[in-house]
């Protein structure tokens, strides 16, 4: 009578250890990534306002360009983890190499477009005459690092699939440190101005890509995997990533619509919205770390033909998502008197911010479930469903959000619309997880 509960507890502890061992380093790596831009902003900010404005515009374009290709990490993680679960390490690394080759091809294409189109892109963003030259300089130089950035995404997916999130953490810390040193040295020591900041970032990104390639190449040689590009494998990686690209673009559209609506509400509203969005993004890092663990663990279980194990870890991860969301929501409420003055001293912005912030806090458990189930279905390679579910979510959110200014709603109403968006996502992902249709076992989906 006592054996079953003990076994159940042992299984839960095993799942918890796996989740924590993968999620904590993943969280560190995720937090380290935006620090690149913070360092660039801090260094360039001392050059002058036009330089900082130019950096802001160019960085927004670069961030958008790279975030669109985040599927290189997600799809690669799922595919490699399945092979690992099936005991096919050679094929796992070969699959990862296909993702890296795809990253190089996509990166080269983006550079070929961005460098000559830089003046047009900067003008499209409405840069002032004083900021535009700096934005063009930064964009043209920094875009040379895009292939390296995409290689980092794909190689990170390889290592996550191999159940290794520590190496990406170490590489991220090393890259952040190198970027900081290079920025100060080239901007002020070599007197290169904003160009020095761009070159420092490119060099740091190339260094990170080089470290990843050394790690992956060593693994390939150890297991006898080919390093040469394979057209069929690259094509398969692109096909697996396409639905996730649709999902990512739909999510970006939601965020752009929300910002556009906030801008129509007034200056205080859009300022408060930006603060909330920054905080929302920070909480997303914590929840995304659990999702990354889910991608790696679920893929491995399905590759090992362990459908029941995949179901059990899915249930446990949902519990993690709910608890993490409750904790994050409570922290937002308790810490709001401390962090709100750090962002703004404008009482109009603070008054607008507070009620909307409470909505964000209340919705965190929903976000926790969404992030976890997103990771579970990504790990299962269920990209087509994720794409359709996100398109449906966008179709529900867009008209509701766009009606808010017309109906006289404010920022709080907008964040209730964002909560509706997350609730629709949760419903679609929950229904899929309950159906069991995502459970497809084997080395490939």
Short mmCIF file of C-alpha atoms in Angstrom, two decimals:
data_model
loop_
_atom_site.label_atom_id
_atom_site.label_comp_id
_atom_site.label_asym_id
_atom_site.label_seq_id
_atom_site.Cartn_x
_atom_site.Cartn_y
_atom_site.Cartn_z
CA UNK A 1 0.00 0.00 0.00
CA UNK A 2 2.89 2.36 0.70
CA UNK A 3 4.98 1.41 -2.33
CA UNK A 4 2.99 3.36 -4.97
CA UNK A 5 3.11 6.77 -3.21
CA UNK A 6 6.83 6.35 -2.57
CA UNK A 7 7.40 5.53 -6.22
CA UNK A 8 5.26 8.50 -7.27
CA UNK A 9 7.25 10.81 -5.01
CA UNK A 10 10.52 9.44 -6.36
CA UNK A 11 9.38 10.09 -9.94
CA UNK A 12 8.36 13.65 -9.06
CA UNK A 13 11.73 14.26 -7.41
CA UNK A 14 13.50 12.91 -10.47
CA UNK A 15 11.49 15.21 -12.75
CA UNK A 16 12.13 18.17 -10.42
CA UNK A 17 15.88 17.55 -10.46
CA UNK A 18 15.88 17.37 -14.27
CA UNK A 19 13.80 20.53 -14.61
CA UNK A 20 15.94 22.52 -12.17
CA UNK A 21 19.26 21.29 -13.61
CA UNK A 22 18.22 22.45 -17.09
CA UNK A 23 16.11 25.52 -16.24
CA UNK A 24 18.51 27.36 -13.91
CA UNK A 25 21.46 27.56 -16.35
CA UNK A 26 18.98 28.34 -19.16
CA UNK A 27 17.63 31.27 -17.13
CA UNK A 28 21.15 32.61 -16.63
CA UNK A 29 21.87 32.42 -20.36
CA UNK A 30 18.57 34.12 -21.21
CA UNK A 31 19.25 37.01 -18.82
CA UNK A 32 22.81 37.42 -20.14
CA UNK A 33 21.62 37.98 -23.73
CA UNK A 34 19.84 41.34 -23.24
CA UNK A 35 22.82 42.57 -21.23
CA UNK A 36 24.68 42.93 -24.57
CA UNK A 37 22.37 45.77 -25.56
CA UNK A 38 22.51 47.29 -22.08
CA UNK A 39 26.31 47.50 -22.27
CA UNK A 40 26.17 49.04 -25.75
CA UNK A 41 23.59 51.58 -24.55
CA UNK A 42 25.62 52.50 -21.45
CA UNK A 43 28.84 53.00 -23.44
CA UNK A 44 27.28 54.79 -26.41
CA UNK A 45 25.07 56.92 -24.16
CA UNK A 46 28.14 58.85 -23.01
CA UNK A 47 28.96 59.79 -26.61
CA UNK A 48 25.81 61.89 -26.94
CA UNK A 49 22.06 61.80 -27.47
CA UNK A 50 22.16 61.46 -31.30
CA UNK A 51 24.48 58.45 -30.98
CA UNK A 52 22.21 56.82 -28.40
CA UNK A 53 19.13 57.50 -30.52
CA UNK A 54 20.89 55.95 -33.52
CA UNK A 55 21.80 52.89 -31.46
CA UNK A 56 18.19 52.51 -30.26
CA UNK A 57 16.80 52.47 -33.80
CA UNK A 58 19.45 50.12 -35.20
CA UNK A 59 19.20 47.80 -32.19
CA UNK A 60 15.42 47.55 -32.61
CA UNK A 61 15.91 46.42 -36.21
CA UNK A 62 18.64 43.93 -35.29
CA UNK A 63 16.64 42.49 -32.39
CA UNK A 64 13.62 42.00 -34.63
CA UNK A 65 15.70 40.37 -37.37
CA UNK A 66 17.31 37.89 -34.97
CA UNK A 67 14.19 37.13 -32.91
CA UNK A 68 12.36 36.08 -36.07
CA UNK A 69 14.85 33.22 -36.42
CA UNK A 70 14.59 31.96 -32.84
CA UNK A 71 13.05 28.82 -34.35
CA UNK A 72 16.64 27.77 -35.10
CA UNK A 73 17.05 27.09 -31.37
CA UNK A 74 13.58 25.67 -30.73
CA UNK A 75 13.33 23.29 -33.69
CA UNK A 76 16.91 22.09 -33.25
CA UNK A 77 16.39 21.40 -29.54
CA UNK A 78 13.36 19.19 -30.24
CA UNK A 79 14.95 17.28 -33.12
CA UNK A 80 18.25 16.65 -31.31
CA UNK A 81 16.54 15.65 -28.04
CA UNK A 82 14.47 13.01 -29.88
CA UNK A 83 17.61 11.47 -31.33
CA UNK A 84 19.26 11.52 -27.90
CA UNK A 85 16.25 9.75 -26.39
CA UNK A 86 16.47 7.12 -29.11
CA UNK A 87 20.16 6.58 -28.33
CA UNK A 88 21.25 7.90 -31.75
CA UNK A 89 23.93 10.40 -30.71
CA UNK A 90 25.61 10.45 -34.11
CA UNK A 91 22.32 11.27 -35.84
CA UNK A 92 21.53 13.83 -33.11
CA UNK A 93 24.71 15.79 -33.78
CA UNK A 94 24.23 15.41 -37.54
CA UNK A 95 20.76 16.92 -37.11
CA UNK A 96 22.30 19.76 -35.14
CA UNK A 97 24.86 20.42 -37.89
CA UNK A 98 22.01 20.76 -40.40
CA UNK A 99 20.51 23.45 -38.17
CA UNK A 100 23.84 25.26 -37.96
CA UNK A 101 24.28 25.20 -41.74
CA UNK A 102 20.75 26.58 -42.12
CA UNK A 103 21.67 29.36 -39.68
CA UNK A 104 24.72 30.29 -41.76
CA UNK A 105 22.68 30.40 -44.99
CA UNK A 106 19.94 32.52 -43.42
CA UNK A 107 22.50 34.81 -41.79
CA UNK A 108 24.29 35.40 -45.09
CA UNK A 109 20.96 36.25 -46.76
CA UNK A 110 20.05 38.75 -44.03
CA UNK A 111 23.45 40.46 -44.29
CA UNK A 112 23.13 40.67 -48.09
CA UNK A 113 19.82 42.53 -47.65
CA UNK A 114 20.60 44.63 -44.57
CA UNK A 115 23.93 46.24 -45.54
CA UNK A 116 22.74 47.92 -48.77
CA UNK A 117 19.23 48.60 -47.41
CA UNK A 118 20.40 50.15 -44.13
CA UNK A 119 19.65 53.81 -45.08
CA UNK A 120 16.15 52.90 -46.27
CA UNK A 121 15.43 50.82 -43.15
CA UNK A 122 16.60 53.60 -40.83
CA UNK A 123 14.53 56.16 -42.72
CA UNK A 124 11.50 53.86 -42.46
CA UNK A 125 11.79 54.10 -38.66
CA UNK A 126 11.68 57.89 -38.89
CA UNK A 127 15.17 58.59 -37.58
CA UNK A 128 16.08 62.26 -37.22
CA UNK A 129 18.75 63.82 -39.44
CA UNK A 130 21.18 63.88 -36.54
CA UNK A 131 20.60 60.28 -35.41
CA UNK A 132 20.31 58.63 -38.86
CA UNK A 133 24.06 58.57 -39.73
CA UNK A 134 24.89 56.87 -36.44
CA UNK A 135 22.04 54.38 -36.86
CA UNK A 136 23.18 53.48 -40.38
CA UNK A 137 26.78 53.00 -39.22
CA UNK A 138 25.79 50.80 -36.30
CA UNK A 139 23.30 48.76 -38.35
CA UNK A 140 25.70 48.10 -41.23
CA UNK A 141 28.55 46.97 -38.98
CA UNK A 142 26.44 45.03 -36.48
CA UNK A 143 24.57 43.18 -39.24
CA UNK A 144 27.89 41.48 -40.08
CA UNK A 145 27.49 39.61 -36.81
CA UNK A 146 24.03 38.24 -37.67
CA UNK A 147 25.37 34.94 -39.11
CA UNK A 148 27.27 34.41 -35.86
CA UNK A 149 24.16 35.27 -33.82
CA UNK A 150 22.08 32.74 -35.75
CA UNK A 151 24.80 30.10 -35.37
CA UNK A 152 24.67 30.76 -31.62
CA UNK A 153 20.89 30.16 -31.69
CA UNK A 154 21.20 26.88 -33.61
CA UNK A 155 24.18 25.62 -31.60
CA UNK A 156 22.39 26.50 -28.36
CA UNK A 157 19.54 24.31 -29.61
CA UNK A 158 21.99 21.48 -30.24
CA UNK A 159 23.37 21.60 -26.70
CA UNK A 160 19.93 21.95 -25.13
CA UNK A 161 18.85 18.89 -27.10
CA UNK A 162 21.88 17.10 -25.70
CA UNK A 163 20.54 18.07 -22.22
CA UNK A 164 23.35 20.60 -21.71
CA UNK A 165 22.26 24.10 -20.65
CA UNK A 166 25.41 24.86 -18.67
CA UNK A 167 27.69 25.40 -21.66
CA UNK A 168 25.34 28.06 -23.15
CA UNK A 169 25.39 29.81 -19.76
CA UNK A 170 29.21 29.87 -19.67
CA UNK A 171 29.41 31.06 -23.28
CA UNK A 172 26.83 33.80 -22.61
CA UNK A 173 28.78 35.05 -19.58
CA UNK A 174 32.04 35.01 -21.56
CA UNK A 175 30.40 36.80 -24.49
CA UNK A 176 28.91 39.47 -22.22
CA UNK A 177 32.28 40.09 -20.54
CA UNK A 178 34.14 40.28 -23.86
CA UNK A 179 31.51 42.63 -25.28
CA UNK A 180 31.83 44.99 -22.32
CA UNK A 181 35.65 45.11 -22.54
CA UNK A 182 35.69 45.48 -26.33
CA UNK A 183 33.07 48.25 -26.27
CA UNK A 184 34.99 50.40 -23.82
CA UNK A 185 38.32 49.69 -25.55
CA UNK A 186 37.16 50.40 -29.10
CA UNK A 187 34.77 53.28 -28.38
CA UNK A 188 37.08 55.25 -26.08
CA UNK A 189 40.52 53.62 -26.27
CA UNK A 190 40.61 53.43 -30.08
CA UNK A 191 38.30 56.48 -30.42
CA UNK A 192 36.04 54.71 -32.94
CA UNK A 193 32.81 56.09 -31.51
CA UNK A 194 29.60 54.21 -32.23
CA UNK A 195 31.40 52.13 -34.87
CA UNK A 196 33.64 50.78 -32.09
CA UNK A 197 30.58 49.64 -30.14
CA UNK A 198 29.25 47.83 -33.20
CA UNK A 199 32.58 46.16 -33.93
CA UNK A 200 32.94 45.12 -30.28
CA UNK A 201 29.56 43.41 -30.40
CA UNK A 202 30.35 41.68 -33.71
CA UNK A 203 33.68 40.37 -32.40
CA UNK A 204 32.06 39.10 -29.18
CA UNK A 205 29.29 37.37 -31.16
CA UNK A 206 31.78 35.75 -33.52
CA UNK A 207 33.78 34.56 -30.52
CA UNK A 208 30.68 32.98 -29.00
CA UNK A 209 29.85 31.27 -32.30
CA UNK A 210 33.42 29.98 -32.55
CA UNK A 211 33.25 28.45 -29.05
CA UNK A 212 29.97 26.74 -29.87
CA UNK A 213 31.36 25.38 -33.13
CA UNK A 214 34.39 23.96 -31.33
CA UNK A 215 32.11 22.17 -28.85
CA UNK A 216 29.80 20.81 -31.57
CA UNK A 217 32.66 19.78 -33.87
CA UNK A 218 34.34 17.90 -31.03
CA UNK A 219 31.10 16.07 -30.38
CA UNK A 220 30.73 15.28 -34.09
CA UNK A 221 34.22 13.82 -34.29
CA UNK A 222 33.72 11.84 -31.09
CA UNK A 223 30.60 10.18 -32.49
CA UNK A 224 31.64 10.01 -36.13
CA UNK A 225 29.08 12.51 -37.42
CA UNK A 226 29.68 14.30 -40.72
CA UNK A 227 30.34 18.03 -40.65
CA UNK A 228 29.56 18.66 -44.32
CA UNK A 229 26.29 20.33 -45.34
CA UNK A 230 23.51 17.96 -46.36
CA UNK A 231 20.86 19.50 -48.63
CA UNK A 232 18.11 17.13 -47.49
CA UNK A 233 18.91 17.71 -43.82
CA UNK A 234 19.02 21.49 -44.20
CA UNK A 235 15.71 21.38 -46.06
CA UNK A 236 14.18 19.26 -43.27
CA UNK A 237 15.42 21.75 -40.64
CA UNK A 238 13.84 24.61 -42.59
CA UNK A 239 10.53 22.74 -42.92
CA UNK A 240 10.49 22.01 -39.18
CA UNK A 241 11.24 25.64 -38.40
CA UNK A 242 8.67 27.21 -40.74
CA UNK A 243 5.63 26.69 -38.46
CA UNK A 244 7.60 28.10 -35.52
CA UNK A 245 8.48 31.11 -37.68
CA UNK A 246 4.74 31.69 -38.25
CA UNK A 247 4.15 31.38 -34.50
CA UNK A 248 6.92 33.88 -33.70
CA UNK A 249 5.73 36.41 -36.28
CA UNK A 250 2.18 36.18 -34.93
CA UNK A 251 3.44 36.79 -31.40
CA UNK A 252 5.51 39.77 -32.57
CA UNK A 253 2.38 41.13 -34.25
CA UNK A 254 0.51 40.95 -30.93
CA UNK A 255 3.24 42.96 -29.19
CA UNK A 256 3.41 45.54 -31.99
CA UNK A 257 -0.38 46.00 -31.94
CA UNK A 258 -0.33 46.44 -28.15
CA UNK A 259 2.37 49.13 -28.41
CA UNK A 260 0.52 50.89 -31.25
CA UNK A 261 -2.69 50.94 -29.19
CA UNK A 262 -0.84 52.26 -26.13
CA UNK A 263 0.65 55.06 -28.26
CA UNK A 264 -2.87 56.12 -29.30
CA UNK A 265 -3.94 56.33 -25.65
CA UNK A 266 -1.49 59.11 -24.76
CA UNK A 267 2.09 59.83 -23.65
CA UNK A 268 1.57 58.70 -20.04
CA UNK A 269 -0.08 55.48 -21.21
CA UNK A 270 2.64 54.54 -23.71
CA UNK A 271 5.35 55.34 -21.15
CA UNK A 272 3.64 53.14 -18.56
CA UNK A 273 3.09 50.44 -21.18
CA UNK A 274 6.81 50.39 -21.98
CA UNK A 275 7.66 49.93 -18.30
CA UNK A 276 5.14 47.09 -17.92
CA UNK A 277 6.34 45.46 -21.13
CA UNK A 278 9.92 45.50 -19.82
CA UNK A 279 8.80 43.87 -16.58
CA UNK A 280 6.63 41.37 -18.46
CA UNK A 281 9.66 40.44 -20.59
CA UNK A 282 11.75 39.92 -17.46
CA UNK A 283 9.21 37.52 -15.95
CA UNK A 284 9.08 35.78 -19.33
CA UNK A 285 12.78 34.89 -18.97
CA UNK A 286 12.05 32.93 -15.79
CA UNK A 287 9.08 31.12 -17.36
CA UNK A 288 10.91 30.55 -20.64
CA UNK A 289 13.72 28.82 -18.76
CA UNK A 290 11.21 26.19 -17.60
CA UNK A 291 9.88 25.95 -21.17
CA UNK A 292 13.41 25.30 -22.45
CA UNK A 293 13.79 22.48 -19.94
CA UNK A 294 10.47 21.14 -21.24
CA UNK A 295 11.67 21.17 -24.84
CA UNK A 296 14.75 19.13 -23.99
CA UNK A 297 13.11 16.65 -21.58
CA UNK A 298 9.94 15.99 -23.62
CA UNK A 299 11.92 15.46 -26.82
CA UNK A 300 14.14 12.93 -25.05
CA UNK A 301 11.21 10.99 -23.59
CA UNK A 302 9.42 10.80 -26.93
CA UNK A 303 12.61 9.75 -28.70
CA UNK A 304 12.95 6.94 -26.15
CA UNK A 305 9.37 5.78 -26.96
CA UNK A 306 8.31 6.63 -23.40
CA UNK A 307 4.86 8.15 -23.93
CA UNK A 308 3.83 7.75 -20.30
CA UNK A 309 7.03 9.42 -19.10
CA UNK A 310 6.30 12.34 -21.43
CA UNK A 311 2.78 12.66 -20.00
CA UNK A 312 4.07 12.57 -16.42
CA UNK A 313 6.74 15.21 -16.98
CA UNK A 314 4.20 17.36 -18.84
CA UNK A 315 1.88 17.27 -15.82
CA UNK A 316 4.75 18.07 -13.46
CA UNK A 317 5.90 20.98 -15.60
CA UNK A 318 2.39 22.45 -15.64
CA UNK A 319 2.54 22.44 -11.84
CA UNK A 320 5.90 24.20 -12.03
CA UNK A 321 4.41 26.78 -14.38
CA UNK A 322 1.46 27.53 -12.08
CA UNK A 323 3.61 27.81 -8.94
CA UNK A 324 6.21 29.96 -10.74
CA UNK A 325 3.44 32.23 -12.02
CA UNK A 326 1.95 32.65 -8.54
CA UNK A 327 5.37 33.49 -7.08
CA UNK A 328 6.16 36.00 -9.86
CA UNK A 329 2.73 37.61 -9.50
CA UNK A 330 3.21 38.00 -5.75
CA UNK A 331 6.68 39.49 -6.28
CA UNK A 332 5.29 42.06 -8.71
CA UNK A 333 2.66 43.16 -6.20
CA UNK A 334 5.01 43.22 -3.18
CA UNK A 335 7.93 44.89 -4.96
CA UNK A 336 6.00 47.52 -6.90
CA UNK A 337 6.77 50.34 -4.39
CA UNK A 338 10.47 49.61 -4.89
CA UNK A 339 10.80 49.31 -8.67
CA UNK A 340 8.22 51.81 -9.96
CA UNK A 341 10.24 54.88 -8.75
CA UNK A 342 13.30 53.41 -10.51
CA UNK A 343 11.51 53.70 -13.86
CA UNK A 344 9.67 57.01 -13.48
CA UNK A 345 9.00 59.86 -11.08
CA UNK A 346 6.08 61.17 -13.16
CA UNK A 347 2.95 60.82 -11.02
CA UNK A 348 0.71 60.62 -14.11
CA UNK A 349 2.70 57.64 -15.40
CA UNK A 350 2.72 56.02 -11.95
CA UNK A 351 -1.05 56.42 -11.57
CA UNK A 352 -1.59 54.87 -15.00
CA UNK A 353 0.89 52.12 -14.28
CA UNK A 354 -0.44 50.76 -10.98
CA UNK A 355 -3.83 49.27 -11.97
CA UNK A 356 -2.42 47.79 -15.19
CA UNK A 357 0.45 46.28 -13.20
CA UNK A 358 -2.03 44.49 -10.94
CA UNK A 359 -3.59 42.90 -14.04
CA UNK A 360 -0.15 41.67 -15.09
CA UNK A 361 0.44 40.20 -11.63
CA UNK A 362 -2.92 38.40 -11.64
CA UNK A 363 -2.22 36.92 -15.08
CA UNK A 364 1.18 35.43 -14.22
CA UNK A 365 -0.13 31.93 -13.38
CA UNK A 366 -1.79 31.89 -16.83
CA UNK A 367 1.53 32.90 -18.37
CA UNK A 368 3.26 30.12 -16.44
CA UNK A 369 1.00 27.46 -17.96
CA UNK A 370 1.31 28.99 -21.45
CA UNK A 371 5.11 29.04 -21.42
CA UNK A 372 5.36 25.49 -20.10
CA UNK A 373 2.89 24.01 -22.60
CA UNK A 374 4.55 25.98 -25.39
CA UNK A 375 7.83 24.30 -24.45
CA UNK A 376 6.22 20.87 -24.18
CA UNK A 377 4.65 21.07 -27.65
CA UNK A 378 7.86 22.47 -29.14
CA UNK A 379 9.79 19.59 -27.60
CA UNK A 380 7.26 17.24 -29.21
CA UNK A 381 7.86 18.87 -32.59
CA UNK A 382 4.22 19.98 -32.74
CA UNK A 383 5.05 23.18 -34.65
CA UNK A 384 2.10 23.21 -37.09
CA UNK A 385 -0.41 23.20 -34.21
CA UNK A 386 1.51 25.99 -32.44
CA UNK A 387 1.40 28.09 -35.62
CA UNK A 388 -2.37 27.69 -36.08
CA UNK A 389 -3.03 28.28 -32.37
CA UNK A 390 -1.04 31.53 -32.42
CA UNK A 391 -2.77 32.73 -35.58
CA UNK A 392 -6.14 32.10 -33.87
CA UNK A 393 -4.92 34.01 -30.81
CA UNK A 394 -3.88 36.95 -32.99
CA UNK A 395 -7.29 36.92 -34.71
CA UNK A 396 -9.03 37.15 -31.31
CA UNK A 397 -6.68 39.73 -29.79
CA UNK A 398 -6.31 42.21 -32.66
CA UNK A 399 -9.94 43.43 -32.94
CA UNK A 400 -10.38 43.58 -29.15
CA UNK A 401 -7.19 45.61 -28.68
CA UNK A 402 -7.89 47.95 -31.60
CA UNK A 403 -11.35 48.78 -30.23
CA UNK A 404 -9.97 49.97 -26.86
CA UNK A 405 -9.20 53.61 -27.87
CA UNK A 406 -12.54 53.88 -29.68
CA UNK A 407 -14.47 52.63 -26.65
CA UNK A 408 -12.60 54.93 -24.30
CA UNK A 409 -10.60 52.21 -22.56
CA UNK A 410 -7.21 52.95 -21.03
CA UNK A 411 -3.99 51.06 -20.38
CA UNK A 412 -5.64 48.74 -17.86
CA UNK A 413 -8.15 47.69 -20.52
CA UNK A 414 -5.27 47.03 -22.92
CA UNK A 415 -3.59 44.72 -20.40
CA UNK A 416 -6.89 42.94 -19.81
CA UNK A 417 -6.83 42.37 -23.59
CA UNK A 418 -3.28 41.01 -23.22
CA UNK A 419 -4.58 38.70 -20.49
CA UNK A 420 -7.34 37.59 -22.86
CA UNK A 421 -4.63 36.85 -25.43
CA UNK A 422 -2.71 34.70 -22.94
CA UNK A 423 -5.96 32.97 -21.87
CA UNK A 424 -6.74 32.03 -25.47
CA UNK A 425 -3.21 30.68 -25.83
CA UNK A 426 -3.62 28.69 -22.62
CA UNK A 427 -6.94 27.25 -23.80
CA UNK A 428 -5.58 26.14 -27.17
CA UNK A 429 -2.41 24.65 -25.65
CA UNK A 430 -4.32 22.97 -22.81
CA UNK A 431 -6.76 21.33 -25.23
CA UNK A 432 -3.86 20.03 -27.30
CA UNK A 433 -2.03 18.67 -24.27
CA UNK A 434 -5.21 16.93 -23.06
CA UNK A 435 -5.88 15.38 -26.47
CA UNK A 436 -2.57 13.51 -26.48
CA UNK A 437 -2.18 14.09 -30.23
CA UNK A 438 1.18 15.74 -29.59
CA UNK A 439 2.57 12.43 -28.34
CA UNK A 440 4.38 10.97 -31.32
CA UNK A 441 7.21 8.68 -30.27
CA UNK A 442 10.36 7.71 -32.14
CA UNK A 443 13.66 9.23 -33.24
CA UNK A 444 11.82 11.47 -35.73
CA UNK A 445 8.32 12.89 -35.69
#
